[in-house]
Short mmCIF file of C-alpha atoms and ligand atoms in Angstrom, two decimals:
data_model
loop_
_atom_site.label_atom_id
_atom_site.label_comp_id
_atom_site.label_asym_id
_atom_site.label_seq_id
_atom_site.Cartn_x
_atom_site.Cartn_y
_atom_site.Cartn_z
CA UNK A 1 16.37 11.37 21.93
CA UNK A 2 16.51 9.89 18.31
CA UNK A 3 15.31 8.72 15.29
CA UNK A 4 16.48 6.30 13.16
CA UNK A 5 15.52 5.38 9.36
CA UNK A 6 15.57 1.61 9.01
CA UNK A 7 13.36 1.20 6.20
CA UNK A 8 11.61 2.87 2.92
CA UNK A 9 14.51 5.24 2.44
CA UNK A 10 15.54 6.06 -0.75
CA UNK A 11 12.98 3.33 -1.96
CA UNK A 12 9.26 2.91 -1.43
CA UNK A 13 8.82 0.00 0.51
CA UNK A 14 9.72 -1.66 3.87
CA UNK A 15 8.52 1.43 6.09
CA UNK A 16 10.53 1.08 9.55
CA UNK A 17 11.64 3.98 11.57
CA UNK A 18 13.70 3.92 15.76
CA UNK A 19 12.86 6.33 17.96
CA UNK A 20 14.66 6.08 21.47
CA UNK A 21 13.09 8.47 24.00
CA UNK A 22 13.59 8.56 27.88
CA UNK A 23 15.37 4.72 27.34
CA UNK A 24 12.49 3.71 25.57
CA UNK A 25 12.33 1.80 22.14
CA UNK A 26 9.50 2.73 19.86
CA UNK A 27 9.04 1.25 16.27
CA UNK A 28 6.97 3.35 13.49
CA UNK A 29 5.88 0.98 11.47
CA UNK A 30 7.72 -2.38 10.40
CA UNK A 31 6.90 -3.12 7.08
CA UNK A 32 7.98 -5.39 4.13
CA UNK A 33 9.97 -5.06 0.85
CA UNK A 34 8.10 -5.89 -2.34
CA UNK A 35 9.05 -5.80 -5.98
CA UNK A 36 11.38 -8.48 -6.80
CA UNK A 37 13.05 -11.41 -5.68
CA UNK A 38 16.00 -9.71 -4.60
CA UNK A 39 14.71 -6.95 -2.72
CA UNK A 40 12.26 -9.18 -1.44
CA UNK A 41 15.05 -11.39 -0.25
CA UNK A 42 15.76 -8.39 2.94
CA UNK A 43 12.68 -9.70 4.64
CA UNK A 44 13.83 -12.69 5.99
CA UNK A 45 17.03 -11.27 7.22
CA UNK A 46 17.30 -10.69 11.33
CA UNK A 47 16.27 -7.04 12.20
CA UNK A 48 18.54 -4.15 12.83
CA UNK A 49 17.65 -4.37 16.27
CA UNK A 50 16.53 -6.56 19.26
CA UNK A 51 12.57 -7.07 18.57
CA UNK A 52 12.17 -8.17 22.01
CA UNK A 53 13.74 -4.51 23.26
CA UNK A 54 11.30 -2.51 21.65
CA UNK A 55 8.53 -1.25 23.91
CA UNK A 56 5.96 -0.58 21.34
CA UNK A 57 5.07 -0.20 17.82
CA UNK A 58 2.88 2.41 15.97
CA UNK A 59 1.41 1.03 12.83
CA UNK A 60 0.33 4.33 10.29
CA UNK A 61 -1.62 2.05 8.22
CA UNK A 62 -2.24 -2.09 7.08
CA UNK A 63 -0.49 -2.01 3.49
CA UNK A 64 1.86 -4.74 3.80
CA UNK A 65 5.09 -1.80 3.04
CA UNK A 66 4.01 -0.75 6.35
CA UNK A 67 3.08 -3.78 8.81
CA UNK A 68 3.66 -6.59 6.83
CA UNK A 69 6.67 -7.72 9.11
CA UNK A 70 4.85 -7.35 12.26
CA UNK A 71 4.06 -10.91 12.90
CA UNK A 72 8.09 -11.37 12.51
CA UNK A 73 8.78 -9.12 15.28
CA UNK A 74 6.39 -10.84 17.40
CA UNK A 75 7.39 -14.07 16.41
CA UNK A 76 11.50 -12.95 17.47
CA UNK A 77 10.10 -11.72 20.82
CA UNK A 78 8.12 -8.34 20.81
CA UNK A 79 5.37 -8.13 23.17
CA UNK A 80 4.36 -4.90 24.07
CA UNK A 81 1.82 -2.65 22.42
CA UNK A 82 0.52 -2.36 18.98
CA UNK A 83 -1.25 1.00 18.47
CA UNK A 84 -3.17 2.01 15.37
CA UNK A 85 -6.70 3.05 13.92
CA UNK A 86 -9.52 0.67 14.76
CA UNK A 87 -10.73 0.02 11.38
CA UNK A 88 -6.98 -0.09 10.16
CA UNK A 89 -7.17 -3.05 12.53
CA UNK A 90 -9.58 -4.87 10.35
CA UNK A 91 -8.01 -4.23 7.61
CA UNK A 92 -4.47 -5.26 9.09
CA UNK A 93 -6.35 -8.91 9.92
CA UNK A 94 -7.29 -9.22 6.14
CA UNK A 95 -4.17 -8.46 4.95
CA UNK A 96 -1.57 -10.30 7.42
CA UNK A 97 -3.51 -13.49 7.14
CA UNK A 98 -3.10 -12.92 3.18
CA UNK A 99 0.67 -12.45 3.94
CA UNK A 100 1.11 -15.69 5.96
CA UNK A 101 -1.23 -17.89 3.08
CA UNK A 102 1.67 -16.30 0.56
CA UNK A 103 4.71 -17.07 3.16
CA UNK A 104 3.73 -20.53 3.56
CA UNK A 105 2.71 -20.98 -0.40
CA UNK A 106 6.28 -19.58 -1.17
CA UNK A 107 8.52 -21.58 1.26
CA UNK A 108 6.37 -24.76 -0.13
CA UNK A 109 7.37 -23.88 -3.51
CA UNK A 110 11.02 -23.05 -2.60
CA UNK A 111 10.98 -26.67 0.04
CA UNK A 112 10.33 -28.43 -3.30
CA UNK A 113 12.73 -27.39 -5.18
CA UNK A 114 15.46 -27.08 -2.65
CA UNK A 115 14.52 -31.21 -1.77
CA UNK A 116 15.39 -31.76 -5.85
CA UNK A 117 18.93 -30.71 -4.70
CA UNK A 118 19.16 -32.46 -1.27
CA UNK A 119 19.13 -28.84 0.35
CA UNK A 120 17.69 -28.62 3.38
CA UNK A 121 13.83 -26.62 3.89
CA UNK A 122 13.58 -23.41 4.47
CA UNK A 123 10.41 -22.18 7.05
CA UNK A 124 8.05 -19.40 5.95
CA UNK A 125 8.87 -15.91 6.95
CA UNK A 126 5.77 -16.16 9.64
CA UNK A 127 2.59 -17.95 9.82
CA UNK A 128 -1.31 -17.77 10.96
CA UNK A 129 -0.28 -18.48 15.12
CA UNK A 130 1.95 -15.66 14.68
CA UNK A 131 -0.43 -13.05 12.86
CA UNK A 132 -3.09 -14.32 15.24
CA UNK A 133 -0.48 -12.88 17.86
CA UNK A 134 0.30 -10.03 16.34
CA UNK A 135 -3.60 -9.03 16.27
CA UNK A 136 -4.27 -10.03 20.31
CA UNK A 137 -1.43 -6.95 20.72
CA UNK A 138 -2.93 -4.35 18.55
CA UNK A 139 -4.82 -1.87 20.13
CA UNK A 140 -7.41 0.00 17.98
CA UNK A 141 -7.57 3.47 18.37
CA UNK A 142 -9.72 6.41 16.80
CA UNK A 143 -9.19 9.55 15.08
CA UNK A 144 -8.36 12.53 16.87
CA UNK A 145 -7.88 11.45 20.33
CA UNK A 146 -4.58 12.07 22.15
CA UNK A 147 -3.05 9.50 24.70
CA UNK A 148 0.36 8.54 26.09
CA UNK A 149 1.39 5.16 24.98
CA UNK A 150 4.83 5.26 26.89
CA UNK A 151 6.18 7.51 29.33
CA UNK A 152 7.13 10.22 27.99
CA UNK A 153 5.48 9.91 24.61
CA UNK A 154 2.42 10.81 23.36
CA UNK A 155 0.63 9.88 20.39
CA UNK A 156 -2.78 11.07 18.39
CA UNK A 157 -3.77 9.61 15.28
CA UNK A 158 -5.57 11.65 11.81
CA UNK A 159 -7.00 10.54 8.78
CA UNK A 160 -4.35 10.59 6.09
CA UNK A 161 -6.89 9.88 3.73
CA UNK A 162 -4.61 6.96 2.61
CA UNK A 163 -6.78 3.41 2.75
CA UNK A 164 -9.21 2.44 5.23
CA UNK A 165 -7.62 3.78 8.62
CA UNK A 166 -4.59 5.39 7.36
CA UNK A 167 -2.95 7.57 9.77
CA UNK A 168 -0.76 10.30 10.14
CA UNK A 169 0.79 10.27 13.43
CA UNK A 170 1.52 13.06 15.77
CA UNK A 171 4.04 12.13 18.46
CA UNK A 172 4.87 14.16 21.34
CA UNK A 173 8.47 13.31 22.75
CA UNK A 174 9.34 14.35 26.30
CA UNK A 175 12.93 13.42 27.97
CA UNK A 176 13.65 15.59 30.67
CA UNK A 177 13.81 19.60 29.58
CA UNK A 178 13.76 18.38 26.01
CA UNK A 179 10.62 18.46 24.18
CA UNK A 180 9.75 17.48 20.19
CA UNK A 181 7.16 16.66 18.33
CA UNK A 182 7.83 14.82 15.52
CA UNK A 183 4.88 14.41 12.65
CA UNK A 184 4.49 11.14 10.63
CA UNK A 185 2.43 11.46 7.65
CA UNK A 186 2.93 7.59 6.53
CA UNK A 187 1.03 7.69 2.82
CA UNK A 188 -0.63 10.47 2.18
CA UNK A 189 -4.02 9.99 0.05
CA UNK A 190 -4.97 11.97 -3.17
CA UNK A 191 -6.93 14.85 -2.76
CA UNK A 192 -10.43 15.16 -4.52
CA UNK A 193 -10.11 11.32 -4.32
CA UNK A 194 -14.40 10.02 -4.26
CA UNK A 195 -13.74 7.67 -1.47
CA UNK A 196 -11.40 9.08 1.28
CA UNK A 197 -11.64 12.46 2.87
CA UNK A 198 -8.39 14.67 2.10
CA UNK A 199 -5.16 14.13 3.80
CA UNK A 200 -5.81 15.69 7.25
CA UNK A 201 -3.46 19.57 7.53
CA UNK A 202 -1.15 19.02 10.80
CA UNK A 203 -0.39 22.88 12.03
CA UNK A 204 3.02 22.11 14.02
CA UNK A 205 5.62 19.95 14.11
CA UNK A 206 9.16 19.87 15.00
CA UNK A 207 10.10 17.64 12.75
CA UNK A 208 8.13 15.96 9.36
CA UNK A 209 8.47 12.88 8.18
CA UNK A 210 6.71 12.65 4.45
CA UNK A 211 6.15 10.27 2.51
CA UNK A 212 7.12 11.04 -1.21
CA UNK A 213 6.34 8.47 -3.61
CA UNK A 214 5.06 10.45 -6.25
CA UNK A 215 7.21 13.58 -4.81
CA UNK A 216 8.47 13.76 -9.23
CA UNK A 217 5.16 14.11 -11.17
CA UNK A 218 1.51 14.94 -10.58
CA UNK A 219 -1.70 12.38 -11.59
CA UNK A 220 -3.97 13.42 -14.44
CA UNK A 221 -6.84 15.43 -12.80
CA UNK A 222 -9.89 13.13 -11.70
CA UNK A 223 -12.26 14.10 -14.70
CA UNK A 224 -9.40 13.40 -17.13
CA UNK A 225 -8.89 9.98 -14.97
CA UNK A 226 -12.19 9.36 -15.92
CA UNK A 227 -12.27 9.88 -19.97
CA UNK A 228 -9.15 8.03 -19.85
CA UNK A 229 -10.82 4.91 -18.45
CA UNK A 230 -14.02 5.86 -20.13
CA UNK A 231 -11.93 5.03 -23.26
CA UNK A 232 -10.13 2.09 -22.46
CA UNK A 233 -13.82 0.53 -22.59
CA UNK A 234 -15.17 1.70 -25.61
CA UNK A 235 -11.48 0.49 -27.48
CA UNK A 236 -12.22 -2.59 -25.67
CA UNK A 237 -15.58 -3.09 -27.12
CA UNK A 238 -14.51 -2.11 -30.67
CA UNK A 239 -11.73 -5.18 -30.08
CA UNK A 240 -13.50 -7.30 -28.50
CA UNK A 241 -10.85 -8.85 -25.93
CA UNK A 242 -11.07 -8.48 -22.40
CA UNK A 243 -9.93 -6.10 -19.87
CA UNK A 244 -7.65 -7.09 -17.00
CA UNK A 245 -6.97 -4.41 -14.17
CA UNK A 246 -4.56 -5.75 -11.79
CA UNK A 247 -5.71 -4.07 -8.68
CA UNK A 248 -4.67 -3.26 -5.29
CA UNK A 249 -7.21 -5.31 -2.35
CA UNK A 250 -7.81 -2.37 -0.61
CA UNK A 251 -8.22 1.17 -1.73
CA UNK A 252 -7.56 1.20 -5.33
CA UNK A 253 -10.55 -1.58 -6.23
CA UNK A 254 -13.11 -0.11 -3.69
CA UNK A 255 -12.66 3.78 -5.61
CA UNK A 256 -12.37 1.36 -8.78
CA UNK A 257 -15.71 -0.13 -8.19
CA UNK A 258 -17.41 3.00 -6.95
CA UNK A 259 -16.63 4.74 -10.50
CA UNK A 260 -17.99 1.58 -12.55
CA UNK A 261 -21.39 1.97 -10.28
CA UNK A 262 -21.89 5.47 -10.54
CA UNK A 263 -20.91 5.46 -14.43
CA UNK A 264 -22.64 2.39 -15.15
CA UNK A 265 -24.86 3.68 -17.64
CA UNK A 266 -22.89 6.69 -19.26
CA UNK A 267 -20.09 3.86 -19.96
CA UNK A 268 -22.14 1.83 -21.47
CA UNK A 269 -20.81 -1.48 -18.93
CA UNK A 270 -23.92 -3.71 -19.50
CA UNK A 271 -21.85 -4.62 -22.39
CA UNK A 272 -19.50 -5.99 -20.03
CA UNK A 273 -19.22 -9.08 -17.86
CA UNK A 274 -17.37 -7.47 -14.42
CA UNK A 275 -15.64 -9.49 -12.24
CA UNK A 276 -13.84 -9.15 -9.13
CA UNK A 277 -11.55 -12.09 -8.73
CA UNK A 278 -9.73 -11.89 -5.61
CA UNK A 279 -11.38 -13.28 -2.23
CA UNK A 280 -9.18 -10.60 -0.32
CA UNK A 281 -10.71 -7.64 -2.36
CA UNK A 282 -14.10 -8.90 -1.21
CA UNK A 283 -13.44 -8.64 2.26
CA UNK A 284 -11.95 -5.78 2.01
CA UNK A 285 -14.78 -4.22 -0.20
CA UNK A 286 -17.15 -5.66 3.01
CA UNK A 287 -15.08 -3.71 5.55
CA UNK A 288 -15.37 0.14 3.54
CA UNK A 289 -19.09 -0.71 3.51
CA UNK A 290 -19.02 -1.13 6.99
CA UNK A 291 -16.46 1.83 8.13
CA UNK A 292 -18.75 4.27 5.47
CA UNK A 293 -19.28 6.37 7.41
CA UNK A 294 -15.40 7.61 8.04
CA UNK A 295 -15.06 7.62 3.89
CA UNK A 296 -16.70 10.75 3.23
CA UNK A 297 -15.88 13.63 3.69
CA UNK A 298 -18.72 15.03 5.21
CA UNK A 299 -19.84 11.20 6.66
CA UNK A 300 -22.29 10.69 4.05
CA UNK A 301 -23.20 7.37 4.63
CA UNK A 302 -21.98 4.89 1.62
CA UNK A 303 -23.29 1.27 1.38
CA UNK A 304 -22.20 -1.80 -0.11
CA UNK A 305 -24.05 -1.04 -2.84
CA UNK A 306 -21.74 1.78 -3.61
CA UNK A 307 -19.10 -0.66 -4.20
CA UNK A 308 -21.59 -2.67 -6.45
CA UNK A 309 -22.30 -1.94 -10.17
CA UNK A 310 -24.92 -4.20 -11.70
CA UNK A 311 -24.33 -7.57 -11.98
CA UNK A 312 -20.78 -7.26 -10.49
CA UNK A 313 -19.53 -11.27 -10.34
CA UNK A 314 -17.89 -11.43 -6.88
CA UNK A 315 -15.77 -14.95 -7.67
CA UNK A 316 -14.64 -16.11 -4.46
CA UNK A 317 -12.72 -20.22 -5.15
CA UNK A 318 -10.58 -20.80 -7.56
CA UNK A 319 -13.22 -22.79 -9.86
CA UNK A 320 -14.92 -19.53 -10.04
CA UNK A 321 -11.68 -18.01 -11.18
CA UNK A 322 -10.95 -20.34 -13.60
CA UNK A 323 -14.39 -20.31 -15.41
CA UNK A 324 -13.37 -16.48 -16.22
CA UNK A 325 -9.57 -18.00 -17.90
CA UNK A 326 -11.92 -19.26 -20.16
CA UNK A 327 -13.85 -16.46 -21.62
CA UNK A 328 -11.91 -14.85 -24.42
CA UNK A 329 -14.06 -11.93 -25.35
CA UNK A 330 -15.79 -9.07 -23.09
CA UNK A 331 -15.01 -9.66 -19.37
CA UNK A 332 -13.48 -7.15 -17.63
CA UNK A 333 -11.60 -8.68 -14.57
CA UNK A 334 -10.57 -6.72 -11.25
CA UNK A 335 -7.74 -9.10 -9.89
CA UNK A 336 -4.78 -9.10 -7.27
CA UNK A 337 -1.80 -8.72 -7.07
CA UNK A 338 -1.49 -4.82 -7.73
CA UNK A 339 1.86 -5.10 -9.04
CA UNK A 340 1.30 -8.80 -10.81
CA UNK A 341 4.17 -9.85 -8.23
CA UNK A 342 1.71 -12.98 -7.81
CA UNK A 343 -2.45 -14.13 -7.48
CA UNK A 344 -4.90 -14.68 -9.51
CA UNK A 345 -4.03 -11.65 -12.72
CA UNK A 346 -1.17 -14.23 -13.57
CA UNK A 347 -3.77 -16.65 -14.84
CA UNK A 348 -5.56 -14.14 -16.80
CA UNK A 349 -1.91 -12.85 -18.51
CA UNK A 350 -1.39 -16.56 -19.46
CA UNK A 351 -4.86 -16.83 -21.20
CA UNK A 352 -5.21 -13.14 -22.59
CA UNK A 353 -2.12 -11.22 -22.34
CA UNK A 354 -0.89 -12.47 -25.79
CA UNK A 355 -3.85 -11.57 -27.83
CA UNK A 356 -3.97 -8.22 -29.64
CA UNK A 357 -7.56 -7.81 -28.71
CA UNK A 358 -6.43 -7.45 -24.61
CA UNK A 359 -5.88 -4.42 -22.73
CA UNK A 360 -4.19 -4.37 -19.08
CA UNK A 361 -5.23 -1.34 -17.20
CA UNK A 362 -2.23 -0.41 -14.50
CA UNK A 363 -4.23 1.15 -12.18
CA UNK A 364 -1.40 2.19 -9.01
CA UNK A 365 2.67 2.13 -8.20
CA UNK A 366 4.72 -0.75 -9.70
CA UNK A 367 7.80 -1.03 -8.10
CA UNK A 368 11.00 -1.77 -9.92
CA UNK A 369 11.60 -5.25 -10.04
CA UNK A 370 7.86 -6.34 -10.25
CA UNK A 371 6.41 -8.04 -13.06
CA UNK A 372 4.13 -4.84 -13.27
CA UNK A 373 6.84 -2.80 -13.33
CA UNK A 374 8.47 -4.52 -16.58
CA UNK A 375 5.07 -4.46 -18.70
CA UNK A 376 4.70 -0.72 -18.09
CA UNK A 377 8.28 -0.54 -19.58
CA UNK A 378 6.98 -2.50 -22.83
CA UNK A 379 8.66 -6.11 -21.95
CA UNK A 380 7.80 -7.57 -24.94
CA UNK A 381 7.77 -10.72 -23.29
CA UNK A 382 7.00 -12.47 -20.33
CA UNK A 383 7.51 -15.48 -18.00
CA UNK A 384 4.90 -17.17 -15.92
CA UNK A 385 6.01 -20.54 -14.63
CA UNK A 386 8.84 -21.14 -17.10
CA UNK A 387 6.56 -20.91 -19.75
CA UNK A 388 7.25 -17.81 -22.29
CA UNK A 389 4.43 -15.62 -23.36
CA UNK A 390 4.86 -12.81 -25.97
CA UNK A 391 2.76 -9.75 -24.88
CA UNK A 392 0.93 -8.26 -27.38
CA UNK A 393 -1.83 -6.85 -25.49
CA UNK A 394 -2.40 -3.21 -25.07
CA UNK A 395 -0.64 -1.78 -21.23
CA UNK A 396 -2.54 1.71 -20.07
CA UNK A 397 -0.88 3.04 -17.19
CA UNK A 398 -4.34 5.18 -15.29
CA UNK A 399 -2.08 6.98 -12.40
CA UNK A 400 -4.78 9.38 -11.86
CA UNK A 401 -6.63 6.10 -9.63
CA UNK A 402 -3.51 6.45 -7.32
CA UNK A 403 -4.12 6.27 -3.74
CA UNK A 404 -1.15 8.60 -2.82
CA UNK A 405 -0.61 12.17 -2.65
CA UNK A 406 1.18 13.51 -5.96
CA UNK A 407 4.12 16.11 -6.25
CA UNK A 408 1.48 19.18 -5.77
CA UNK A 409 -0.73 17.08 -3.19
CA UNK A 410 2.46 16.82 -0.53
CA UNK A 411 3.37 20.09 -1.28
CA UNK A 412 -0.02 21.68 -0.35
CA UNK A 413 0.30 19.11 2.88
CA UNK A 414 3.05 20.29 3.88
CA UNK A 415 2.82 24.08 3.33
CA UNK A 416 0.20 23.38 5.88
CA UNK A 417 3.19 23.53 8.53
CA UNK A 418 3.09 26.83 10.44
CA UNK A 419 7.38 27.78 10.24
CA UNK A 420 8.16 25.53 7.58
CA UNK A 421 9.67 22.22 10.11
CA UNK A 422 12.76 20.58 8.61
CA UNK A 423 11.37 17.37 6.87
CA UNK A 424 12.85 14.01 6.29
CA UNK A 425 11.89 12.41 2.79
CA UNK A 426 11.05 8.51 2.98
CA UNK A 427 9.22 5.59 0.93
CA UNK A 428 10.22 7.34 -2.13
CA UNK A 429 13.12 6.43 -4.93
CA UNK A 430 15.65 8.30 -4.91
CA UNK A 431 14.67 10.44 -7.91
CA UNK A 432 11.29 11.31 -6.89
CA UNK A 433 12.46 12.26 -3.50
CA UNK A 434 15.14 14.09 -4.72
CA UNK A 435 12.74 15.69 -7.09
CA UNK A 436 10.50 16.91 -4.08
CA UNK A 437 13.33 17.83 -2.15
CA UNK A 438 14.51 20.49 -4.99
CA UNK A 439 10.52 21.44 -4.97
CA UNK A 440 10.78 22.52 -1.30
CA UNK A 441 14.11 23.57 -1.32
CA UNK A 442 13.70 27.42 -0.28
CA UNK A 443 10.88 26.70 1.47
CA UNK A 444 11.34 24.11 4.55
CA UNK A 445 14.33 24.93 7.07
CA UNK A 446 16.49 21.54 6.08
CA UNK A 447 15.46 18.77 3.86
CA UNK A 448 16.97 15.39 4.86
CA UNK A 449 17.09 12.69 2.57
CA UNK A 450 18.04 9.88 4.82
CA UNK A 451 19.33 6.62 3.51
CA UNK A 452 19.50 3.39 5.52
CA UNK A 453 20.66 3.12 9.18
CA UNK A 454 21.15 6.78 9.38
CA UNK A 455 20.28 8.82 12.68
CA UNK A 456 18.99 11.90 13.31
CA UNK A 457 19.73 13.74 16.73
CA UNK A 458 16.31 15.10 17.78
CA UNK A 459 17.87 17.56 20.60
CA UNK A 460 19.74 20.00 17.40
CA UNK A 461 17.98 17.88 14.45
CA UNK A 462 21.60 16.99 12.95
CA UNK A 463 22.71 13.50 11.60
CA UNK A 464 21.77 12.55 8.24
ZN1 ZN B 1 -0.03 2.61 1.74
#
């Protein structure tokens, strides 16, 4: 009986953990690497492991870190089982076909440059047959609700308070005498967040595995979250420039546009044109209206309306998009990607991000490497399609909007643990999870800070 780390250690992304049990293969999630061409690079590389040998997958959540290589492994020969939350599901349907439209977009772009120097093509990393696939052998599952998905192993599913159908996974590991039960938390949310109920407190586990992104520094509170935004807008109507929030699809715009709703009027946004720009944010925005009632912490029902300040411009084709390039003065636009790795917020840089009068709002994680993750470092300039652009707009960094546990929110999680379980630190660089590792030195048994490929005996819990 084992576990091996294959992904997201010592770094945030491409979440990917082995656990053979009883002779059986079975994948925790299979995500991809984003932030940068290199890193990036990984995903097209074979997997450390026979994809068609694996007897079944458990998906904690549909952020693309975490699944986003699914359609791969089908595609090389898995066929068993996909378990994970029903609504998570949904989500992972949203965001796969998005990840197949960017595949294909990308190897076009590459196929045309590679002809220019008689090289041959190159074929996307997957495409729509093979996320189509991928979703006929995913099995929905809810909350709460314990059931063996291979001999020997048994798996229930709670709200991690994450996204939409974020999971923490408990997984109960039999193989003859021995007996484990290993606890994945996958991304924890942010407590006190308006929009998700609080990561769910797992009693008992024989062995953690936490997620520790922000496992170095705590968020601003919420109310100071707030002022800070609150802010941002009245600067930005003293200058009047626009504001462009490059924003996650799923999570981060939905609590994004549940604040500008409820604040509508103490923020003054009639002054504002608001825009959401990206077609996937919609959908997704469609789905939390829909799954309400598992947002709240007590199931208070919320609506679509919730997610719908006055005269919010949904702008679905790219005409729509481009008619907002082309207002220079108060529009505040809500636009993918998160980490300005790509979509529609490059278009707004190139028209806004050089005037004086612009502020960028950062609103979640930018991973080194990602164009996102050089403005908050004060690149002074930048490059969209070869073309230089000075940047001399104002960059706020609003971490307090972060879907993810901070250093004090996975601490509270896991002091939840009755007889402090050795823990294994993942999807976390290596000085944040070093810094969380120091915070619970003293208090769990063993911290393990596993880095790529390494194994972890689950009979003694020695390896790494
Ligand atoms: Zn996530």
């Amino acid at each position: 009986m084992q576990l091996q780390f294959l992904g997201a250690t010592r770094e945030v992304t491409g979440s990917c953990f082995l656990i053979e049990v009883g002779g059986r293969r079975l994948l925790v999630d299979c995500g991809m690497y984003q932030g940068g061409r290199k890193g990036e690079a990984r995903n097209a590389e074979p997997f450390p492991f026979a994809p068609g040998e694996i007897d079944a997958v458990v998906l904690t959540h549909a952020h693309i870190d975490h699944g986003g290589r699914l359609p791969q492994l089908v595609q090389r020969g898995f066929r068993g089982p996909i378990y994970t939350h029903s609504a998570g599901k949904e989500l992972a349907r949203i965001l796969l076909k998005d990840a197949a439209f960017l595949a294909i977009k990308d190897a076009e772009l590459q196929n045309r440059k590679r002809a220019r120097r008689h090289l041959p093509p190159v074929e996307p990393l997957y495409v729509l047959a093979d996320v189509e696939q991928t979703l006929k052998q995913m099995h929905g599952l809810p909350y709460a609700q314990e059931r063996e998905i291979l001999p020997g192993v048994r798996l229930r599913l709670q709200d991690a308070g994450h996204i939409l159908g974020a999971s923490i996974l408990e997984l109960w590991l039999r193989e003859g005498e021995l007996e484990r039960k290993l606890v994945f938390s996958g991304d924890l949310g942010h407590r006190g967040s308006l929009i998700s109920p609080d990561p769910t407190a797992v009693p008992d586990a024989d062995l953690g595995g936490m997620e520790a992104t922000y496992g170095d520094r705590d968020h601003r509170s919420w109310e100071s979250t707030w002022a800070e935004l609150e802010e941002i807008f009245t600067i930005g109507s003293q200058l009047r420039g626009n504001i462009l929030i490059p924003a996650f699809a799923v999570g981060r715009t939905q609590q994004l546009l549940y604040v500008l709703a409820q604040k509508y009027q103490a923020w003054h946004l009639e002054r504002w044109l608001l825009a959401l720009d990206s077609p996937m944010a919609i959908a997704t925005t469609k789905l939390y209206a829909r799954y309400a009632a598992l947002l709240m912490p007590e199931g208070e029902a919320l609506t679509e309306a919730d997610f719908s300040p006055p005269g919010l411009l949904l702008s679905q084709t790219p005409q729509q998009s481009m008619r907002l390039n082309r207002i220079d003065s108060g529009a505040l636009i809500i636009a993918g990607s998160g980490m300005c790795t790509g979509g529609r917020i490059l278009h707004h840089f190139k028209h806004n991000i050089w005037r004086r009068n612009c502020q960028v709002v950062m609103v979640g994680y930018q991973a080194e490497g990602s164009l996102g993750h050089a403005l908050i470092s004060g690149a002074r300039e930048i490059r969209l399609w070869g073309e230089r652009i000075k940047v001399a707009a104002t960059i706020h960094t609003v971490g307090g909007l972060s879907a993810h546990a901070d250093q004090s929110g996975l601490h509270h999680w896991y002091g939840q643990f009755r007889g402090r379980p050795p823990v294994a630190l993942v999807h976390g660089e290596e000085h944040s999870i070093s810094a969380f590792a120091a915070r619970l030195a003293g208090e769990a048994r063993v911290v393990f800070q596993p880095a790529f490929g390494d194994t972890l005996d689950l009979a003694d819990l020695t390896g790494c």
